[in-house]
mmCIF file of C-alpha atoms in Angstrom:
data_model
loop_
_atom_site.group_PDB
_atom_site.id
_atom_site.type_symbol
_atom_site.label_atom_id
_atom_site.label_comp_id
_atom_site.label_asym_id
_atom_site.label_seq_id
_atom_site.Cartn_x
_atom_site.Cartn_y
_atom_site.Cartn_z
ATOM 1 C CA MET A 1 -40.593 63.953 -9.228
ATOM 2 C CA ALA A 2 -44.084 63.922 -7.346
ATOM 3 C CA LYS A 3 -47.085 63.223 -9.677
ATOM 4 C CA SER A 4 -49.099 66.259 -10.003
ATOM 5 C CA LYS A 5 -52.765 66.475 -8.094
ATOM 6 C CA VAL A 6 -55.736 66.775 -10.368
ATOM 7 C CA LEU A 7 -59.243 68.351 -10.168
ATOM 8 C CA VAL A 8 -61.546 67.295 -12.705
ATOM 9 C CA VAL A 9 -64.178 69.641 -13.445
ATOM 10 C CA GLY A 10 -67.093 67.815 -15.208
ATOM 11 C CA GLY A 11 -66.205 64.379 -13.845
ATOM 12 C CA THR A 12 -69.742 62.465 -14.331
ATOM 13 C CA GLY A 13 -69.774 63.419 -17.475
ATOM 14 C CA TYR A 14 -69.040 61.303 -21.052
ATOM 15 C CA ILE A 15 -65.446 62.153 -21.133
ATOM 16 C CA GLY A 16 -65.288 63.033 -17.276
ATOM 17 C CA LYS A 17 -65.340 59.970 -16.160
ATOM 18 C CA ARG A 18 -62.879 58.362 -17.992
ATOM 19 C CA ILE A 19 -60.487 61.187 -17.183
ATOM 20 C CA VAL A 20 -60.825 60.332 -13.391
ATOM 21 C CA LYS A 21 -60.610 56.663 -14.060
ATOM 22 C CA ALA A 22 -57.355 57.445 -16.008
ATOM 23 C CA SER A 23 -55.839 60.002 -13.681
ATOM 24 C CA LEU A 24 -55.949 57.392 -10.665
ATOM 25 C CA ALA A 25 -54.908 54.739 -12.766
ATOM 26 C CA GLN A 26 -51.634 56.665 -13.268
ATOM 27 C CA GLY A 27 -51.706 57.093 -9.618
ATOM 28 C CA HIS A 28 -52.318 60.721 -9.230
ATOM 29 C CA ILE A 29 -54.066 62.071 -6.435
ATOM 30 C CA THR A 30 -57.349 62.965 -7.897
ATOM 31 C CA TYR A 31 -60.177 65.356 -6.760
ATOM 32 C CA VAL A 32 -63.520 65.500 -8.412
ATOM 33 C CA LEU A 33 -65.891 68.726 -8.049
ATOM 34 C CA GLN A 34 -69.021 68.248 -6.693
ATOM 35 C CA ARG A 35 -71.354 70.817 -7.924
ATOM 36 C CA ARG A 36 -74.054 71.918 -5.599
ATOM 37 C CA GLU A 37 -76.091 72.371 -8.704
ATOM 38 C CA MET A 38 -76.551 68.680 -8.806
ATOM 39 C CA GLY A 39 -79.835 69.037 -6.789
ATOM 40 C CA LEU A 40 -81.498 65.622 -7.031
ATOM 41 C CA ASP A 41 -79.443 63.982 -10.111
ATOM 42 C CA ILE A 42 -79.140 60.740 -8.230
ATOM 43 C CA ASP A 43 -77.247 59.170 -11.148
ATOM 44 C CA LYS A 44 -74.535 61.647 -10.795
ATOM 45 C CA ILE A 45 -74.319 61.727 -7.236
ATOM 46 C CA GLN A 46 -74.025 57.744 -7.265
ATOM 47 C CA MET A 47 -71.214 58.212 -9.760
ATOM 48 C CA LEU A 48 -69.136 60.713 -7.537
ATOM 49 C CA LEU A 49 -69.556 58.162 -4.705
ATOM 50 C CA SER A 50 -68.144 55.236 -6.871
ATOM 51 C CA PHE A 51 -65.416 57.552 -7.489
ATOM 52 C CA LYS A 52 -64.706 58.220 -3.739
ATOM 53 C CA LYS A 53 -64.408 54.226 -3.709
ATOM 54 C CA GLN A 54 -61.965 53.814 -6.153
ATOM 55 C CA GLY A 55 -59.697 56.739 -4.181
ATOM 56 C CA ALA A 56 -60.971 59.845 -5.664
ATOM 57 C CA ARG A 57 -61.342 62.685 -3.344
ATOM 58 C CA LEU A 58 -64.543 64.784 -3.684
ATOM 59 C CA ILE A 59 -64.540 68.639 -3.496
ATOM 60 C CA GLN A 60 -67.544 70.907 -3.149
ATOM 61 C CA GLY A 61 -67.718 73.554 -5.584
ATOM 62 C CA SER A 62 -70.181 76.077 -7.639
ATOM 63 C CA PHE A 63 -69.932 78.519 -10.396
ATOM 64 C CA SER A 64 -72.172 80.703 -8.911
ATOM 65 C CA ASP A 65 -69.671 81.005 -6.108
ATOM 66 C CA HIS A 66 -66.545 82.139 -7.036
ATOM 67 C CA GLN A 67 -64.358 81.701 -3.856
ATOM 68 C CA SER A 68 -65.668 78.090 -4.008
ATOM 69 C CA LEU A 69 -63.869 77.280 -7.250
ATOM 70 C CA VAL A 70 -60.710 79.315 -5.872
ATOM 71 C CA ASP A 71 -60.580 77.148 -3.030
ATOM 72 C CA ALA A 72 -61.125 74.028 -4.545
ATOM 73 C CA VAL A 73 -58.470 75.021 -7.429
ATOM 74 C CA LYS A 74 -55.876 75.710 -4.473
ATOM 75 C CA GLN A 75 -55.871 72.136 -3.411
ATOM 76 C CA VAL A 76 -54.289 70.744 -6.660
ATOM 77 C CA ASP A 77 -51.664 71.345 -9.431
ATOM 78 C CA VAL A 78 -53.559 70.328 -12.555
ATOM 79 C CA VAL A 79 -57.182 71.323 -13.352
ATOM 80 C CA ILE A 80 -58.846 69.466 -16.372
ATOM 81 C CA CYS A 81 -62.134 70.738 -17.502
ATOM 82 C CA THR A 82 -64.619 68.036 -19.257
ATOM 83 C CA MET A 83 -67.752 70.012 -19.596
ATOM 84 C CA SER A 84 -70.145 69.226 -22.405
ATOM 85 C CA GLY A 85 -69.958 71.236 -25.774
ATOM 86 C CA VAL A 86 -72.349 69.453 -27.816
ATOM 87 C CA HIS A 87 -75.867 70.738 -28.184
ATOM 88 C CA PHE A 88 -77.899 67.725 -27.874
ATOM 89 C CA ARG A 89 -76.857 67.212 -24.481
ATOM 90 C CA SER A 90 -75.582 70.363 -22.361
ATOM 91 C CA HIS A 91 -73.478 73.013 -23.965
ATOM 92 C CA ASN A 92 -71.648 74.912 -21.345
ATOM 93 C CA ILE A 93 -68.240 75.830 -22.901
ATOM 94 C CA LEU A 94 -68.246 79.576 -21.776
ATOM 95 C CA LEU A 95 -68.971 78.543 -18.072
ATOM 96 C CA GLN A 96 -65.220 77.531 -18.199
ATOM 97 C CA LEU A 97 -64.563 81.216 -18.186
ATOM 98 C CA LYS A 98 -65.552 81.424 -14.362
ATOM 99 C CA LEU A 99 -62.957 78.683 -14.113
ATOM 100 C CA VAL A 100 -60.409 80.472 -15.679
ATOM 101 C CA ASP A 101 -61.071 83.551 -13.453
ATOM 102 C CA ALA A 102 -60.609 80.974 -10.290
ATOM 103 C CA ILE A 103 -57.455 79.652 -11.624
ATOM 104 C CA LYS A 104 -56.021 83.109 -12.581
ATOM 105 C CA GLU A 105 -57.023 84.185 -8.822
ATOM 106 C CA ALA A 106 -55.434 81.025 -7.045
ATOM 107 C CA GLY A 107 -52.115 81.452 -8.983
ATOM 108 C CA ASN A 108 -50.987 78.025 -8.283
ATOM 109 C CA ILE A 109 -52.078 75.600 -11.152
ATOM 110 C CA LYS A 110 -49.069 74.711 -13.593
ATOM 111 C CA ARG A 111 -51.432 73.168 -16.169
ATOM 112 C CA PHE A 112 -55.070 73.712 -17.145
ATOM 113 C CA ILE A 113 -56.587 71.101 -19.844
ATOM 114 C CA PRO A 114 -60.074 73.102 -21.019
ATOM 115 C CA SER A 115 -62.969 71.133 -22.174
ATOM 116 C CA GLU A 116 -62.004 70.891 -26.018
ATOM 117 C CA PHE A 117 -61.234 66.969 -27.081
ATOM 118 C CA GLY A 118 -63.135 67.335 -30.653
ATOM 119 C CA THR A 119 -61.618 69.400 -33.516
ATOM 120 C CA ASP A 120 -59.148 71.946 -33.168
ATOM 121 C CA PRO A 121 -60.888 75.305 -33.058
ATOM 122 C CA SER A 122 -58.188 77.302 -34.145
ATOM 123 C CA ARG A 123 -58.334 75.579 -37.388
ATOM 124 C CA MET A 124 -62.223 76.231 -37.746
ATOM 125 C CA GLY A 125 -62.434 80.028 -38.424
ATOM 126 C CA HIS A 126 -64.126 79.220 -41.622
ATOM 127 C CA ALA A 127 -66.945 76.893 -40.106
ATOM 128 C CA LEU A 128 -70.519 77.043 -41.197
ATOM 129 C CA GLU A 129 -73.234 78.616 -38.926
ATOM 130 C CA PRO A 130 -74.810 77.678 -36.894
ATOM 131 C CA GLY A 131 -72.108 74.895 -35.889
ATOM 132 C CA ARG A 132 -69.374 77.237 -35.829
ATOM 133 C CA VAL A 133 -70.772 78.508 -32.482
ATOM 134 C CA THR A 134 -68.743 75.627 -30.836
ATOM 135 C CA PHE A 135 -65.537 76.683 -32.304
ATOM 136 C CA ASP A 136 -65.988 80.334 -31.590
ATOM 137 C CA GLU A 137 -66.788 79.544 -27.755
ATOM 138 C CA LYS A 138 -63.895 77.391 -27.264
ATOM 139 C CA MET A 139 -61.602 80.063 -29.118
ATOM 140 C CA ARG A 140 -62.891 82.538 -26.580
ATOM 141 C CA VAL A 141 -62.092 80.830 -23.514
ATOM 142 C CA ARG A 142 -58.688 80.035 -25.150
ATOM 143 C CA ARG A 143 -57.936 83.746 -25.484
ATOM 144 C CA ALA A 144 -58.777 83.950 -21.668
ATOM 145 C CA ILE A 145 -56.463 81.559 -20.750
ATOM 146 C CA GLU A 146 -53.779 82.880 -22.555
ATOM 147 C CA ASP A 147 -54.804 86.548 -21.589
ATOM 148 C CA ALA A 148 -54.407 85.256 -17.769
ATOM 149 C CA LYS A 149 -50.898 83.595 -18.752
ATOM 150 C CA ILE A 150 -52.135 80.185 -17.383
ATOM 151 C CA PRO A 151 -49.952 77.205 -18.431
ATOM 152 C CA PHE A 152 -52.182 74.661 -20.945
ATOM 153 C CA THR A 153 -52.514 71.995 -22.869
ATOM 154 C CA TYR A 154 -55.171 71.707 -25.443
ATOM 155 C CA VAL A 155 -56.300 68.410 -26.436
ATOM 156 C CA THR A 156 -58.396 67.551 -29.855
ATOM 157 C CA ALA A 157 -59.324 64.020 -29.925
ATOM 158 C CA ASN A 158 -61.348 63.789 -33.108
ATOM 159 C CA CYS A 159 -64.277 61.731 -33.588
ATOM 160 C CA PHE A 160 -65.452 59.707 -30.516
ATOM 161 C CA ALA A 161 -65.730 56.198 -31.475
ATOM 162 C CA GLY A 162 -69.164 55.823 -29.230
ATOM 163 C CA TYR A 163 -70.533 58.589 -31.610
ATOM 164 C CA PHE A 164 -68.765 58.256 -34.588
ATOM 165 C CA ALA A 165 -67.291 54.443 -35.280
ATOM 166 C CA ALA A 166 -69.796 52.244 -33.739
ATOM 167 C CA ASN A 167 -72.591 53.649 -35.978
ATOM 168 C CA LEU A 168 -70.512 53.973 -38.995
ATOM 169 C CA SER A 169 -70.668 57.605 -39.059
ATOM 170 C CA GLN A 170 -74.486 57.609 -39.168
ATOM 171 C CA MET A 171 -76.110 60.866 -37.836
ATOM 172 C CA GLU A 172 -79.313 59.391 -36.372
ATOM 173 C CA THR A 173 -78.366 56.039 -34.737
ATOM 174 C CA LEU A 174 -75.290 55.150 -32.257
ATOM 175 C CA LEU A 175 -75.305 51.589 -33.443
ATOM 176 C CA PRO A 176 -74.095 49.922 -36.526
ATOM 177 C CA PRO A 177 -76.203 49.313 -39.628
ATOM 178 C CA MET A 178 -76.785 45.708 -40.412
ATOM 179 C CA ASP A 179 -78.090 46.209 -44.423
ATOM 180 C CA LYS A 180 -77.488 49.637 -45.575
ATOM 181 C CA VAL A 181 -75.154 52.334 -45.139
ATOM 182 C CA THR A 182 -75.207 56.000 -45.821
ATOM 183 C CA ILE A 183 -71.629 57.076 -47.505
ATOM 184 C CA TYR A 184 -70.822 60.908 -47.253
ATOM 185 C CA GLY A 185 -69.787 61.689 -50.744
ATOM 186 C CA ASP A 186 -67.115 59.022 -51.993
ATOM 187 C CA GLY A 187 -66.540 58.024 -48.526
ATOM 188 C CA ASN A 188 -62.774 58.456 -48.758
ATOM 189 C CA VAL A 189 -62.114 61.522 -47.007
ATOM 190 C CA LYS A 190 -59.665 60.630 -43.664
ATOM 191 C CA VAL A 191 -60.924 61.384 -40.407
ATOM 192 C CA VAL A 192 -59.516 59.942 -37.161
ATOM 193 C CA TYR A 193 -61.704 57.362 -34.819
ATOM 194 C CA MET A 194 -60.802 57.396 -31.377
ATOM 195 C CA ASP A 195 -61.618 55.090 -28.331
ATOM 196 C CA GLU A 196 -62.784 57.486 -25.543
ATOM 197 C CA ASP A 197 -60.685 55.627 -22.912
ATOM 198 C CA ASP A 198 -57.797 56.032 -24.958
ATOM 199 C CA ILE A 199 -58.347 59.715 -25.316
ATOM 200 C CA ALA A 200 -58.307 59.868 -21.330
ATOM 201 C CA SER A 201 -54.964 57.979 -21.321
ATOM 202 C CA TYR A 202 -53.410 60.386 -23.517
ATOM 203 C CA THR A 203 -54.701 63.508 -21.577
ATOM 204 C CA ILE A 204 -53.507 62.390 -18.237
ATOM 205 C CA LYS A 205 -49.910 61.620 -19.851
ATOM 206 C CA THR A 206 -49.596 65.090 -20.794
ATOM 207 C CA ILE A 207 -50.020 66.851 -17.413
ATOM 208 C CA ASP A 208 -46.625 66.404 -16.006
ATOM 209 C CA ASP A 209 -44.823 66.402 -19.531
ATOM 210 C CA PRO A 210 -42.920 69.554 -20.413
ATOM 211 C CA ARG A 211 -43.233 68.680 -23.911
ATOM 212 C CA THR A 212 -46.814 69.460 -23.935
ATOM 213 C CA LEU A 213 -46.742 72.706 -22.017
ATOM 214 C CA ASN A 214 -48.160 75.339 -23.717
ATOM 215 C CA LYS A 215 -48.932 73.308 -26.794
ATOM 216 C CA THR A 216 -51.623 71.209 -28.586
ATOM 217 C CA LEU A 217 -52.010 67.526 -28.180
ATOM 218 C CA ASN A 218 -53.250 65.838 -31.489
ATOM 219 C CA ILE A 219 -54.496 62.655 -30.916
ATOM 220 C CA ARG A 220 -54.214 60.987 -34.212
ATOM 221 C CA PRO A 221 -52.561 57.673 -34.021
ATOM 222 C CA PRO A 222 -51.908 56.208 -37.610
ATOM 223 C CA GLU A 223 -53.950 53.313 -37.672
ATOM 224 C CA ASN A 224 -56.819 55.046 -36.612
ATOM 225 C CA ILE A 225 -57.033 57.244 -39.483
ATOM 226 C CA LEU A 226 -59.438 55.869 -41.702
ATOM 227 C CA SER A 227 -61.843 56.999 -44.386
ATOM 228 C CA GLN A 228 -65.545 56.301 -43.782
ATOM 229 C CA ARG A 229 -65.379 53.333 -46.642
ATOM 230 C CA GLU A 230 -62.313 51.847 -44.564
ATOM 231 C CA LEU A 231 -64.465 51.910 -41.278
ATOM 232 C CA VAL A 232 -67.123 50.309 -43.302
ATOM 233 C CA GLU A 233 -65.434 47.694 -44.767
ATOM 234 C CA LYS A 234 -63.958 46.507 -41.400
ATOM 235 C CA TRP A 235 -67.453 46.206 -40.149
ATOM 236 C CA GLU A 236 -68.628 44.184 -43.095
ATOM 237 C CA LYS A 237 -65.461 42.154 -42.247
ATOM 238 C CA LEU A 238 -66.642 41.337 -39.117
ATOM 239 C CA LEU A 239 -70.419 40.905 -40.107
ATOM 240 C CA GLY A 240 -69.473 38.783 -42.611
ATOM 241 C CA LYS A 241 -71.515 40.559 -45.442
ATOM 242 C CA GLU A 242 -71.519 43.445 -47.541
ATOM 243 C CA LEU A 243 -73.844 46.399 -46.748
ATOM 244 C CA GLN A 244 -75.765 48.251 -49.336
ATOM 245 C CA LYS A 245 -74.025 51.866 -49.802
ATOM 246 C CA ILE A 246 -76.260 54.876 -50.616
ATOM 247 C CA SER A 247 -74.101 57.529 -51.584
ATOM 248 C CA LEU A 248 -74.645 61.269 -50.533
ATOM 249 C CA SER A 249 -73.788 64.119 -52.587
ATOM 250 C CA GLN A 250 -72.156 67.317 -50.605
ATOM 251 C CA GLU A 251 -74.967 69.552 -51.959
ATOM 252 C CA ASP A 252 -77.914 67.051 -50.729
ATOM 253 C CA PHE A 253 -76.057 66.360 -47.522
ATOM 254 C CA LEU A 254 -76.083 70.442 -46.915
ATOM 255 C CA ALA A 255 -79.705 70.843 -47.864
ATOM 256 C CA SER A 256 -80.747 68.672 -45.257
ATOM 257 C CA MET A 257 -80.194 71.043 -42.827
ATOM 258 C CA LYS A 258 -83.045 73.190 -43.947
ATOM 259 C CA GLY A 259 -85.987 72.786 -41.170
ATOM 260 C CA LEU A 260 -84.104 71.026 -38.714
ATOM 261 C CA ASP A 261 -83.934 71.936 -35.278
ATOM 262 C CA PHE A 262 -80.596 74.251 -33.846
ATOM 263 C CA ALA A 263 -78.751 71.032 -32.251
ATOM 264 C CA SER A 264 -79.446 69.178 -35.447
ATOM 265 C CA GLN A 265 -78.007 71.681 -37.520
ATOM 266 C CA VAL A 266 -74.994 72.060 -35.838
ATOM 267 C CA GLY A 267 -74.431 68.675 -36.024
ATOM 268 C CA VAL A 268 -74.477 68.563 -39.886
ATOM 269 C CA GLY A 269 -72.691 71.336 -40.077
ATOM 270 C CA HIS A 270 -69.865 69.548 -38.277
ATOM 271 C CA PHE A 271 -70.396 66.285 -40.065
ATOM 272 C CA TYR A 272 -70.137 68.324 -43.342
ATOM 273 C CA HIS A 273 -66.322 69.448 -42.277
ATOM 274 C CA PHE A 274 -65.369 66.110 -40.771
ATOM 275 C CA PHE A 275 -66.465 64.045 -43.912
ATOM 276 C CA TYR A 276 -66.509 66.068 -46.731
ATOM 277 C CA GLU A 277 -63.768 68.522 -46.234
ATOM 278 C CA GLY A 278 -61.362 66.439 -44.087
ATOM 279 C CA CYS A 279 -60.731 69.134 -41.324
ATOM 280 C CA LEU A 280 -59.357 66.464 -39.242
ATOM 281 C CA THR A 281 -56.663 65.373 -41.394
ATOM 282 C CA ASN A 282 -56.148 67.898 -43.946
ATOM 283 C CA PHE A 283 -53.009 69.572 -42.134
ATOM 284 C CA LYS A 284 -49.514 68.780 -40.780
ATOM 285 C CA ILE A 285 -48.903 69.287 -36.948
ATOM 286 C CA GLY A 286 -46.568 72.385 -36.675
ATOM 287 C CA GLU A 287 -44.412 73.509 -33.909
ATOM 288 C CA GLU A 288 -47.699 74.435 -31.741
ATOM 289 C CA GLY A 289 -48.658 70.616 -31.312
ATOM 290 C CA GLU A 290 -47.506 67.022 -30.673
ATOM 291 C CA GLU A 291 -49.170 64.068 -31.817
ATOM 292 C CA ALA A 292 -50.289 61.639 -28.963
ATOM 293 C CA SER A 293 -48.785 58.287 -30.315
ATOM 294 C CA GLU A 294 -45.591 59.336 -31.049
ATOM 295 C CA LEU A 295 -45.012 61.311 -27.316
ATOM 296 C CA TYR A 296 -46.506 57.979 -25.713
ATOM 297 C CA PRO A 297 -45.965 54.596 -27.775
ATOM 298 C CA ASP A 298 -46.822 52.638 -24.241
ATOM 299 C CA VAL A 299 -50.446 53.409 -24.620
ATOM 300 C CA LYS A 300 -51.898 50.416 -26.751
ATOM 301 C CA TYR A 301 -54.582 52.635 -28.343
ATOM 302 C CA THR A 302 -57.838 50.370 -29.477
ATOM 303 C CA ARG A 303 -58.047 49.623 -33.369
ATOM 304 C CA MET A 304 -61.549 50.083 -34.675
ATOM 305 C CA ASP A 305 -61.977 46.711 -35.869
ATOM 306 C CA GLU A 306 -61.254 45.495 -32.325
ATOM 307 C CA TYR A 307 -63.635 48.516 -31.239
ATOM 308 C CA LEU A 308 -66.516 47.222 -33.304
ATOM 309 C CA LYS A 309 -66.490 43.482 -32.011
ATOM 310 C CA ILE A 310 -68.513 44.212 -29.394
ATOM 311 C CA TYR A 311 -71.198 45.283 -31.561
ATOM 312 C CA LEU A 312 -71.553 41.929 -32.993
#
C-alpha cells in the first residue's frame, strides 16, 4: 500500500518541526503549510526552506483564506496540526476550527491528527481554573471533528522531556538543578516523560494504521513512567551527588498561584494535576485507546537517564 501524503500545519513549531522530520524519515511525501502571516519572521522562513532541502514540499495557505486551506488539504491524505496550545508561547487551539471546516469541505482526508500531544482532555473535565481552558478548547475541537465525521487519531504524549524532564520538573527553569530541587508533595506520583522526537515517530506510525483509526494513541512506554523522585535519582546518579530536596505541600503549591499572571496560573494548574493528582497515569487505557510502545515496539524510545546525559 502506498504511504499516505501528509500535510503538517504548524510545521515550524516545537513539535511540528519534529513531525516534519519524522514524516520524511518514514518515507511519506510531506507538505508543510507556509502561512502568509509569517511576514518578517526570518527564523520560520529559513526553517521552511531547510525542510524543502530535506525533501518536503511547501504549500501556501492562510487561516484568513478558507479556500486556500481547502486547496492545501486536497493535495494530501492526512493532516497533522501542531499549532501551539501553551499560553506562555502562542495559544491557537481554536484556530483549528477553520482547518476542520476546510477538511470537511475538501472531503478527501482519511486521517486528521489535531494539536493535542499533552494530556487527554477528555479526562480533564474537573480541571482547575484557569488552566482548564486548554482542555475545554481541545474538547471543542474534538467535537467539531466528530460532528463533521472526519476520521481522526488523537495523540496524548504526556510530559515533553524538554519542559519537564531536563529541569527535573521545576517550574522556572529548563535546565537541571545542581544543588537543590523542589519536590511536589512526596514526589511519588507517577507521570510520563517523553522525548519529543519519539513523540513524532510514534505519531507518524499511526497515520496508515487501522488500529488507531478514530482512537486515542496514549504514549506512555513503561520505562518512562516515573515519579519525580525517580527522575531526580537518575540525575543524581549521573551527577555523582545528592541534591537537597525541598518538599512542597499541595496546599502551598496551589497558594502560589495567587498574584501570578494568567499564563503562570495555567501552568500551576497543570502541574497540580500532573504531580499531585496523577492525572497522566491514574487510569487504564480502555477500548477507546491504544498504547504506542505496544503497537510499535520497533521504535526504540529514549529512556530518561539517557536523555539527561546531554545536560552534564
